Amino acid sequence: MPLIRLKIFKKALNGEFVAGHYEDFELDSVNELAFQLERYIQNAVGTNLRESVE
């Protein structure tokens, strides 16, 4: 099954980016990929992206 590998960075207090780790997302369909990415980001930042935009 195809996958997309993202390299995750953290932003330090001084504004510079610090290398983090890699995260793999499997590609069943574009919709499923978007859902996995959204869920991962929400867990990383600790908030629901859809609620914070409204």
mmJSON file of the N, C-alpha and C atoms, coordinates in Angstrom:
{"data_MODEL":{"atom_site":{
"group_PDB":["ATOM","ATOM","ATOM","ATOM","ATOM","ATOM","ATOM","ATOM","ATOM","ATOM","ATOM","ATOM","ATOM","ATOM","ATOM","ATOM","ATOM","ATOM","ATOM","ATOM","ATOM","ATOM","ATOM","ATOM","ATOM","ATOM","ATOM","ATOM","ATOM","ATOM","ATOM","ATOM","ATOM","ATOM","ATOM","ATOM","ATOM","ATOM","ATOM","ATOM","ATOM","ATOM","ATOM","ATOM","ATOM","ATOM","ATOM","ATOM","ATOM","ATOM","ATOM","ATOM","ATOM","ATOM","ATOM","ATOM","ATOM","ATOM","ATOM","ATOM","ATOM","ATOM","ATOM","ATOM","ATOM","ATOM","ATOM","ATOM","ATOM","ATOM","ATOM","ATOM","ATOM","ATOM","ATOM","ATOM","ATOM","ATOM","ATOM","ATOM","ATOM","ATOM","ATOM","ATOM","ATOM","ATOM","ATOM","ATOM","ATOM","ATOM","ATOM","ATOM","ATOM","ATOM","ATOM","ATOM","ATOM","ATOM","ATOM","ATOM","ATOM","ATOM","ATOM","ATOM","ATOM","ATOM","ATOM","ATOM","ATOM","ATOM","ATOM","ATOM","ATOM","ATOM","ATOM","ATOM","ATOM","ATOM","ATOM","ATOM","ATOM","ATOM","ATOM","ATOM","ATOM","ATOM","ATOM","ATOM","ATOM","ATOM","ATOM","ATOM","ATOM","ATOM","ATOM","ATOM","ATOM","ATOM","ATOM","ATOM","ATOM","ATOM","ATOM","ATOM","ATOM","ATOM","ATOM","ATOM","ATOM","ATOM","ATOM","ATOM","ATOM","ATOM","ATOM","ATOM","ATOM","ATOM","ATOM","ATOM","ATOM","ATOM"],
"id":[1,2,3,4,5,6,7,8,9,10,11,12,13,14,15,16,17,18,19,20,21,22,23,24,25,26,27,28,29,30,31,32,33,34,35,36,37,38,39,40,41,42,43,44,45,46,47,48,49,50,51,52,53,54,55,56,57,58,59,60,61,62,63,64,65,66,67,68,69,70,71,72,73,74,75,76,77,78,79,80,81,82,83,84,85,86,87,88,89,90,91,92,93,94,95,96,97,98,99,100,101,102,103,104,105,106,107,108,109,110,111,112,113,114,115,116,117,118,119,120,121,122,123,124,125,126,127,128,129,130,131,132,133,134,135,136,137,138,139,140,141,142,143,144,145,146,147,148,149,150,151,152,153,154,155,156,157,158,159,160,161,162],
"type_symbol":["N","C","C","N","C","C","N","C","C","N","C","C","N","C","C","N","C","C","N","C","C","N","C","C","N","C","C","N","C","C","N","C","C","N","C","C","N","C","C","N","C","C","N","C","C","N","C","C","N","C","C","N","C","C","N","C","C","N","C","C","N","C","C","N","C","C","N","C","C","N","C","C","N","C","C","N","C","C","N","C","C","N","C","C","N","C","C","N","C","C","N","C","C","N","C","C","N","C","C","N","C","C","N","C","C","N","C","C","N","C","C","N","C","C","N","C","C","N","C","C","N","C","C","N","C","C","N","C","C","N","C","C","N","C","C","N","C","C","N","C","C","N","C","C","N","C","C","N","C","C","N","C","C","N","C","C","N","C","C","N","C","C"],
"label_atom_id":["N","CA","C","N","CA","C","N","CA","C","N","CA","C","N","CA","C","N","CA","C","N","CA","C","N","CA","C","N","CA","C","N","CA","C","N","CA","C","N","CA","C","N","CA","C","N","CA","C","N","CA","C","N","CA","C","N","CA","C","N","CA","C","N","CA","C","N","CA","C","N","CA","C","N","CA","C","N","CA","C","N","CA","C","N","CA","C","N","CA","C","N","CA","C","N","CA","C","N","CA","C","N","CA","C","N","CA","C","N","CA","C","N","CA","C","N","CA","C","N","CA","C","N","CA","C","N","CA","C","N","CA","C","N","CA","C","N","CA","C","N","CA","C","N","CA","C","N","CA","C","N","CA","C","N","CA","C","N","CA","C","N","CA","C","N","CA","C","N","CA","C","N","CA","C","N","CA","C","N","CA","C","N","CA","C","N","CA","C"],
"label_alt_id":[null,null,null,null,null,null,null,null,null,null,null,null,null,null,null,null,null,null,null,null,null,null,null,null,null,null,null,null,null,null,null,null,null,null,null,null,null,null,null,null,null,null,null,null,null,null,null,null,null,null,null,null,null,null,null,null,null,null,null,null,null,null,null,null,null,null,null,null,null,null,null,null,null,null,null,null,null,null,null,null,null,null,null,null,null,null,null,null,null,null,null,null,null,null,null,null,null,null,null,null,null,null,null,null,null,null,null,null,null,null,null,null,null,null,null,null,null,null,null,null,null,null,null,null,null,null,null,null,null,null,null,null,null,null,null,null,null,null,null,null,null,null,null,null,null,null,null,null,null,null,null,null,null,null,null,null,null,null,null,null,null,null],
"label_comp_id":["MET","MET","MET","PRO","PRO","PRO","LEU","LEU","LEU","ILE","ILE","ILE","ARG","ARG","ARG","LEU","LEU","LEU","LYS","LYS","LYS","ILE","ILE","ILE","PHE","PHE","PHE","LYS","LYS","LYS","LYS","LYS","LYS","ALA","ALA","ALA","LEU","LEU","LEU","ASN","ASN","ASN","GLY","GLY","GLY","GLU","GLU","GLU","PHE","PHE","PHE","VAL","VAL","VAL","ALA","ALA","ALA","GLY","GLY","GLY","HIS","HIS","HIS","TYR","TYR","TYR","GLU","GLU","GLU","ASP","ASP","ASP","PHE","PHE","PHE","GLU","GLU","GLU","LEU","LEU","LEU","ASP","ASP","ASP","SER","SER","SER","VAL","VAL","VAL","ASN","ASN","ASN","GLU","GLU","GLU","LEU","LEU","LEU","ALA","ALA","ALA","PHE","PHE","PHE","GLN","GLN","GLN","LEU","LEU","LEU","GLU","GLU","GLU","ARG","ARG","ARG","TYR","TYR","TYR","ILE","ILE","ILE","GLN","GLN","GLN","ASN","ASN","ASN","ALA","ALA","ALA","VAL","VAL","VAL","GLY","GLY","GLY","THR","THR","THR","ASN","ASN","ASN","LEU","LEU","LEU","ARG","ARG","ARG","GLU","GLU","GLU","SER","SER","SER","VAL","VAL","VAL","GLU","GLU","GLU"],
"label_asym_id":["A","A","A","A","A","A","A","A","A","A","A","A","A","A","A","A","A","A","A","A","A","A","A","A","A","A","A","A","A","A","A","A","A","A","A","A","A","A","A","A","A","A","A","A","A","A","A","A","A","A","A","A","A","A","A","A","A","A","A","A","A","A","A","A","A","A","A","A","A","A","A","A","A","A","A","A","A","A","A","A","A","A","A","A","A","A","A","A","A","A","A","A","A","A","A","A","A","A","A","A","A","A","A","A","A","A","A","A","A","A","A","A","A","A","A","A","A","A","A","A","A","A","A","A","A","A","A","A","A","A","A","A","A","A","A","A","A","A","A","A","A","A","A","A","A","A","A","A","A","A","A","A","A","A","A","A","A","A","A","A","A","A"],
"label_entity_id":["1","1","1","1","1","1","1","1","1","1","1","1","1","1","1","1","1","1","1","1","1","1","1","1","1","1","1","1","1","1","1","1","1","1","1","1","1","1","1","1","1","1","1","1","1","1","1","1","1","1","1","1","1","1","1","1","1","1","1","1","1","1","1","1","1","1","1","1","1","1","1","1","1","1","1","1","1","1","1","1","1","1","1","1","1","1","1","1","1","1","1","1","1","1","1","1","1","1","1","1","1","1","1","1","1","1","1","1","1","1","1","1","1","1","1","1","1","1","1","1","1","1","1","1","1","1","1","1","1","1","1","1","1","1","1","1","1","1","1","1","1","1","1","1","1","1","1","1","1","1","1","1","1","1","1","1","1","1","1","1","1","1"],
"label_seq_id":[1,1,1,2,2,2,3,3,3,4,4,4,5,5,5,6,6,6,7,7,7,8,8,8,9,9,9,10,10,10,11,11,11,12,12,12,13,13,13,14,14,14,15,15,15,16,16,16,17,17,17,18,18,18,19,19,19,20,20,20,21,21,21,22,22,22,23,23,23,24,24,24,25,25,25,26,26,26,27,27,27,28,28,28,29,29,29,30,30,30,31,31,31,32,32,32,33,33,33,34,34,34,35,35,35,36,36,36,37,37,37,38,38,38,39,39,39,40,40,40,41,41,41,42,42,42,43,43,43,44,44,44,45,45,45,46,46,46,47,47,47,48,48,48,49,49,49,50,50,50,51,51,51,52,52,52,53,53,53,54,54,54],
"pdbx_PDB_ins_code":[null,null,null,null,null,null,null,null,null,null,null,null,null,null,null,null,null,null,null,null,null,null,null,null,null,null,null,null,null,null,null,null,null,null,null,null,null,null,null,null,null,null,null,null,null,null,null,null,null,null,null,null,null,null,null,null,null,null,null,null,null,null,null,null,null,null,null,null,null,null,null,null,null,null,null,null,null,null,null,null,null,null,null,null,null,null,null,null,null,null,null,null,null,null,null,null,null,null,null,null,null,null,null,null,null,null,null,null,null,null,null,null,null,null,null,null,null,null,null,null,null,null,null,null,null,null,null,null,null,null,null,null,null,null,null,null,null,null,null,null,null,null,null,null,null,null,null,null,null,null,null,null,null,null,null,null,null,null,null,null,null,null],
"Cartn_x":[0.848,0.0,0.892,0.633,1.433,1.314,2.353,2.302,3.017,2.732,3.414,4.155,5.426,6.243,6.496,6.128,6.338,7.422,8.244,9.224,8.626,8.506,7.865,8.934,8.699,9.603,8.86,9.603,9.053,9.63,8.85,9.333,9.793,11.061,11.643,11.164,11.371,10.959,11.632,12.833,13.535,13.089,12.108,11.56,12.206,13.302,13.961,13.259,13.361,12.77,13.777,13.316,14.147,13.67,14.613,14.252,13.562,12.499,11.729,11.881,10.817,10.81,10.007,9.945,9.153,7.847,6.789,5.492,4.996,4.569,4.081,2.56,1.994,0.555,0.282,-0.544,-0.895,-1.92,-1.858,-2.69,-3.711,-4.824,-5.933,-6.663,-6.978,-7.637,-7.237,-7.474,-7.123,-7.937,-9.21,-10.045,-9.512,-9.119,-8.585,-7.264,-6.432,-5.165,-5.415,-6.352,-6.677,-7.169,-7.989,-8.496,-7.357,-6.425,-5.293,-4.414,-4.136,-3.316,-4.0,-5.291,-6.028,-6.017,-6.254,-6.27,-4.898,-3.834,-2.482,-2.178,-2.525,-2.248,-3.06,-4.321,-5.15,-4.553,-4.077,-3.437,-2.16,-1.407,-0.139,-0.355,-1.365,-1.583,-2.596,-3.296,-4.223,-5.52,-5.972,-7.236,-7.901,-9.191,-9.94,-9.824,-9.225,-8.989,-10.291,-11.291,-12.563,-13.229,-13.152,-13.761,-12.984,-11.654,-10.842,-10.944,-11.363,-11.478,-12.765,-13.798,-15.125,-15.178],
"Cartn_y":[-1.18,0.0,1.242,2.193,3.411,4.22,4.972,5.829,7.13,8.097,9.391,9.538,9.917,10.115,11.61,12.136,13.542,13.676,14.682,14.994,16.102,15.841,16.755,17.612,18.915,19.844,20.521,20.943,21.758,23.153,24.145,25.516,25.903,26.256,26.637,28.027,28.381,29.687,30.838,30.591,31.643,31.723,30.891,30.939,29.981,29.34,28.397,27.036,26.306,24.979,23.933,23.013,21.936,20.645,19.886,18.628,17.706,17.079,16.184,14.748,14.197,12.796,12.641,11.425,11.127,10.468,10.766,10.136,9.613,8.357,7.736,7.724,8.046,8.007,7.11,6.07,5.164,5.828,5.495,6.152,5.182,4.95,4.156,4.967,6.181,7.13,8.528,9.495,10.867,11.314,10.938,11.311,10.709,9.439,8.783,9.419,9.765,10.431,11.77,12.557,13.847,13.66,12.652,12.375,12.02,11.162,10.771,11.976,12.82,14.003,14.953,15.186,16.072,15.529,14.243,13.623,13.736,13.496,13.581,15.005,16.0,17.389,17.794,17.374,17.692,17.118,15.887,15.284,16.025,16.471,17.158,18.517,19.257,20.593,20.592,19.49,19.359,20.117,20.333,21.03,20.506,20.714,20.313,21.42,21.13,22.164,22.735,21.919,22.4,23.378,23.128,24.029,25.324,25.276,26.469,27.444,26.957,27.808,28.614,28.044,28.698,29.887],
"Cartn_z":[0.0,0.0,0.0,-0.891,-0.934,0.355,0.665,1.845,1.579,2.426,2.387,3.701,3.627,4.822,4.987,6.153,6.47,7.522,7.375,8.409,9.258,10.552,11.482,12.165,12.228,12.9,14.039,15.051,16.138,15.99,16.405,16.369,17.771,17.889,19.18,19.581,20.835,21.336,20.584,20.061,19.32,17.859,17.466,16.109,15.129,15.518,14.629,14.689,13.584,13.535,13.97,14.818,15.335,14.689,14.125,13.481,14.468,14.013,14.864,14.426,13.913,13.513,12.225,11.713,10.531,10.939,10.206,10.428,9.083,9.063,7.834,7.812,6.652,6.45,5.255,5.454,4.366,3.465,2.18,1.187,0.613,1.357,0.824,-0.234,0.12,-0.778,-0.324,-1.166,-0.81,0.403,0.461,1.606,2.895,2.855,4.044,4.456,3.496,3.794,4.483,3.97,4.569,6.003,6.239,7.581,8.526,8.075,8.919,9.255,8.274,8.51,9.494,9.304,10.204,11.629,11.782,13.107,13.765,13.006,13.553,14.037,13.224,13.586,14.812,14.868,16.028,17.301,17.231,18.401,18.77,17.774,18.031,18.693,18.246,18.796,19.935,20.117,21.235,21.077,19.841,19.609,18.353,18.261,17.081,16.046,14.904,13.889,13.355,13.178,12.637,13.601,14.885,15.87,16.003,15.869,16.06,14.88,13.705,12.518,12.567,13.127,13.131,14.046],
"occupancy":[1.0,1.0,1.0,1.0,1.0,1.0,1.0,1.0,1.0,1.0,1.0,1.0,1.0,1.0,1.0,1.0,1.0,1.0,1.0,1.0,1.0,1.0,1.0,1.0,1.0,1.0,1.0,1.0,1.0,1.0,1.0,1.0,1.0,1.0,1.0,1.0,1.0,1.0,1.0,1.0,1.0,1.0,1.0,1.0,1.0,1.0,1.0,1.0,1.0,1.0,1.0,1.0,1.0,1.0,1.0,1.0,1.0,1.0,1.0,1.0,1.0,1.0,1.0,1.0,1.0,1.0,1.0,1.0,1.0,1.0,1.0,1.0,1.0,1.0,1.0,1.0,1.0,1.0,1.0,1.0,1.0,1.0,1.0,1.0,1.0,1.0,1.0,1.0,1.0,1.0,1.0,1.0,1.0,1.0,1.0,1.0,1.0,1.0,1.0,1.0,1.0,1.0,1.0,1.0,1.0,1.0,1.0,1.0,1.0,1.0,1.0,1.0,1.0,1.0,1.0,1.0,1.0,1.0,1.0,1.0,1.0,1.0,1.0,1.0,1.0,1.0,1.0,1.0,1.0,1.0,1.0,1.0,1.0,1.0,1.0,1.0,1.0,1.0,1.0,1.0,1.0,1.0,1.0,1.0,1.0,1.0,1.0,1.0,1.0,1.0,1.0,1.0,1.0,1.0,1.0,1.0,1.0,1.0,1.0,1.0,1.0,1.0],
"B_iso_or_equiv":[0.0,0.0,0.0,0.0,0.0,0.0,0.0,0.0,0.0,0.0,0.0,0.0,0.0,0.0,0.0,0.0,0.0,0.0,0.0,0.0,0.0,0.0,0.0,0.0,0.0,0.0,0.0,0.0,0.0,0.0,0.0,0.0,0.0,0.0,0.0,0.0,0.0,0.0,0.0,0.0,0.0,0.0,0.0,0.0,0.0,0.0,0.0,0.0,0.0,0.0,0.0,0.0,0.0,0.0,0.0,0.0,0.0,0.0,0.0,0.0,0.0,0.0,0.0,0.0,0.0,0.0,0.0,0.0,0.0,0.0,0.0,0.0,0.0,0.0,0.0,0.0,0.0,0.0,0.0,0.0,0.0,0.0,0.0,0.0,0.0,0.0,0.0,0.0,0.0,0.0,0.0,0.0,0.0,0.0,0.0,0.0,0.0,0.0,0.0,0.0,0.0,0.0,0.0,0.0,0.0,0.0,0.0,0.0,0.0,0.0,0.0,0.0,0.0,0.0,0.0,0.0,0.0,0.0,0.0,0.0,0.0,0.0,0.0,0.0,0.0,0.0,0.0,0.0,0.0,0.0,0.0,0.0,0.0,0.0,0.0,0.0,0.0,0.0,0.0,0.0,0.0,0.0,0.0,0.0,0.0,0.0,0.0,0.0,0.0,0.0,0.0,0.0,0.0,0.0,0.0,0.0,0.0,0.0,0.0,0.0,0.0,0.0],
"pdbx_formal_charge":[null,null,null,null,null,null,null,null,null,null,null,null,null,null,null,null,null,null,null,null,null,null,null,null,null,null,null,null,null,null,null,null,null,null,null,null,null,null,null,null,null,null,null,null,null,null,null,null,null,null,null,null,null,null,null,null,null,null,null,null,null,null,null,null,null,null,null,null,null,null,null,null,null,null,null,null,null,null,null,null,null,null,null,null,null,null,null,null,null,null,null,null,null,null,null,null,null,null,null,null,null,null,null,null,null,null,null,null,null,null,null,null,null,null,null,null,null,null,null,null,null,null,null,null,null,null,null,null,null,null,null,null,null,null,null,null,null,null,null,null,null,null,null,null,null,null,null,null,null,null,null,null,null,null,null,null,null,null,null,null,null,null],
"auth_seq_id":[1,1,1,2,2,2,3,3,3,4,4,4,5,5,5,6,6,6,7,7,7,8,8,8,9,9,9,10,10,10,11,11,11,12,12,12,13,13,13,14,14,14,15,15,15,16,16,16,17,17,17,18,18,18,19,19,19,20,20,20,21,21,21,22,22,22,23,23,23,24,24,24,25,25,25,26,26,26,27,27,27,28,28,28,29,29,29,30,30,30,31,31,31,32,32,32,33,33,33,34,34,34,35,35,35,36,36,36,37,37,37,38,38,38,39,39,39,40,40,40,41,41,41,42,42,42,43,43,43,44,44,44,45,45,45,46,46,46,47,47,47,48,48,48,49,49,49,50,50,50,51,51,51,52,52,52,53,53,53,54,54,54],
"auth_comp_id":["MET","MET","MET","PRO","PRO","PRO","LEU","LEU","LEU","ILE","ILE","ILE","ARG","ARG","ARG","LEU","LEU","LEU","LYS","LYS","LYS","ILE","ILE","ILE","PHE","PHE","PHE","LYS","LYS","LYS","LYS","LYS","LYS","ALA","ALA","ALA","LEU","LEU","LEU","ASN","ASN","ASN","GLY","GLY","GLY","GLU","GLU","GLU","PHE","PHE","PHE","VAL","VAL","VAL","ALA","ALA","ALA","GLY","GLY","GLY","HIS","HIS","HIS","TYR","TYR","TYR","GLU","GLU","GLU","ASP","ASP","ASP","PHE","PHE","PHE","GLU","GLU","GLU","LEU","LEU","LEU","ASP","ASP","ASP","SER","SER","SER","VAL","VAL","VAL","ASN","ASN","ASN","GLU","GLU","GLU","LEU","LEU","LEU","ALA","ALA","ALA","PHE","PHE","PHE","GLN","GLN","GLN","LEU","LEU","LEU","GLU","GLU","GLU","ARG","ARG","ARG","TYR","TYR","TYR","ILE","ILE","ILE","GLN","GLN","GLN","ASN","ASN","ASN","ALA","ALA","ALA","VAL","VAL","VAL","GLY","GLY","GLY","THR","THR","THR","ASN","ASN","ASN","LEU","LEU","LEU","ARG","ARG","ARG","GLU","GLU","GLU","SER","SER","SER","VAL","VAL","VAL","GLU","GLU","GLU"],
"auth_asym_id":["A","A","A","A","A","A","A","A","A","A","A","A","A","A","A","A","A","A","A","A","A","A","A","A","A","A","A","A","A","A","A","A","A","A","A","A","A","A","A","A","A","A","A","A","A","A","A","A","A","A","A","A","A","A","A","A","A","A","A","A","A","A","A","A","A","A","A","A","A","A","A","A","A","A","A","A","A","A","A","A","A","A","A","A","A","A","A","A","A","A","A","A","A","A","A","A","A","A","A","A","A","A","A","A","A","A","A","A","A","A","A","A","A","A","A","A","A","A","A","A","A","A","A","A","A","A","A","A","A","A","A","A","A","A","A","A","A","A","A","A","A","A","A","A","A","A","A","A","A","A","A","A","A","A","A","A","A","A","A","A","A","A"],
"auth_atom_id":["N","CA","C","N","CA","C","N","CA","C","N","CA","C","N","CA","C","N","CA","C","N","CA","C","N","CA","C","N","CA","C","N","CA","C","N","CA","C","N","CA","C","N","CA","C","N","CA","C","N","CA","C","N","CA","C","N","CA","C","N","CA","C","N","CA","C","N","CA","C","N","CA","C","N","CA","C","N","CA","C","N","CA","C","N","CA","C","N","CA","C","N","CA","C","N","CA","C","N","CA","C","N","CA","C","N","CA","C","N","CA","C","N","CA","C","N","CA","C","N","CA","C","N","CA","C","N","CA","C","N","CA","C","N","CA","C","N","CA","C","N","CA","C","N","CA","C","N","CA","C","N","CA","C","N","CA","C","N","CA","C","N","CA","C","N","CA","C","N","CA","C","N","CA","C","N","CA","C","N","CA","C","N","CA","C","N","CA","C"],
"pdbx_PDB_model_num":[1,1,1,1,1,1,1,1,1,1,1,1,1,1,1,1,1,1,1,1,1,1,1,1,1,1,1,1,1,1,1,1,1,1,1,1,1,1,1,1,1,1,1,1,1,1,1,1,1,1,1,1,1,1,1,1,1,1,1,1,1,1,1,1,1,1,1,1,1,1,1,1,1,1,1,1,1,1,1,1,1,1,1,1,1,1,1,1,1,1,1,1,1,1,1,1,1,1,1,1,1,1,1,1,1,1,1,1,1,1,1,1,1,1,1,1,1,1,1,1,1,1,1,1,1,1,1,1,1,1,1,1,1,1,1,1,1,1,1,1,1,1,1,1,1,1,1,1,1,1,1,1,1,1,1,1,1,1,1,1,1,1]
}}}
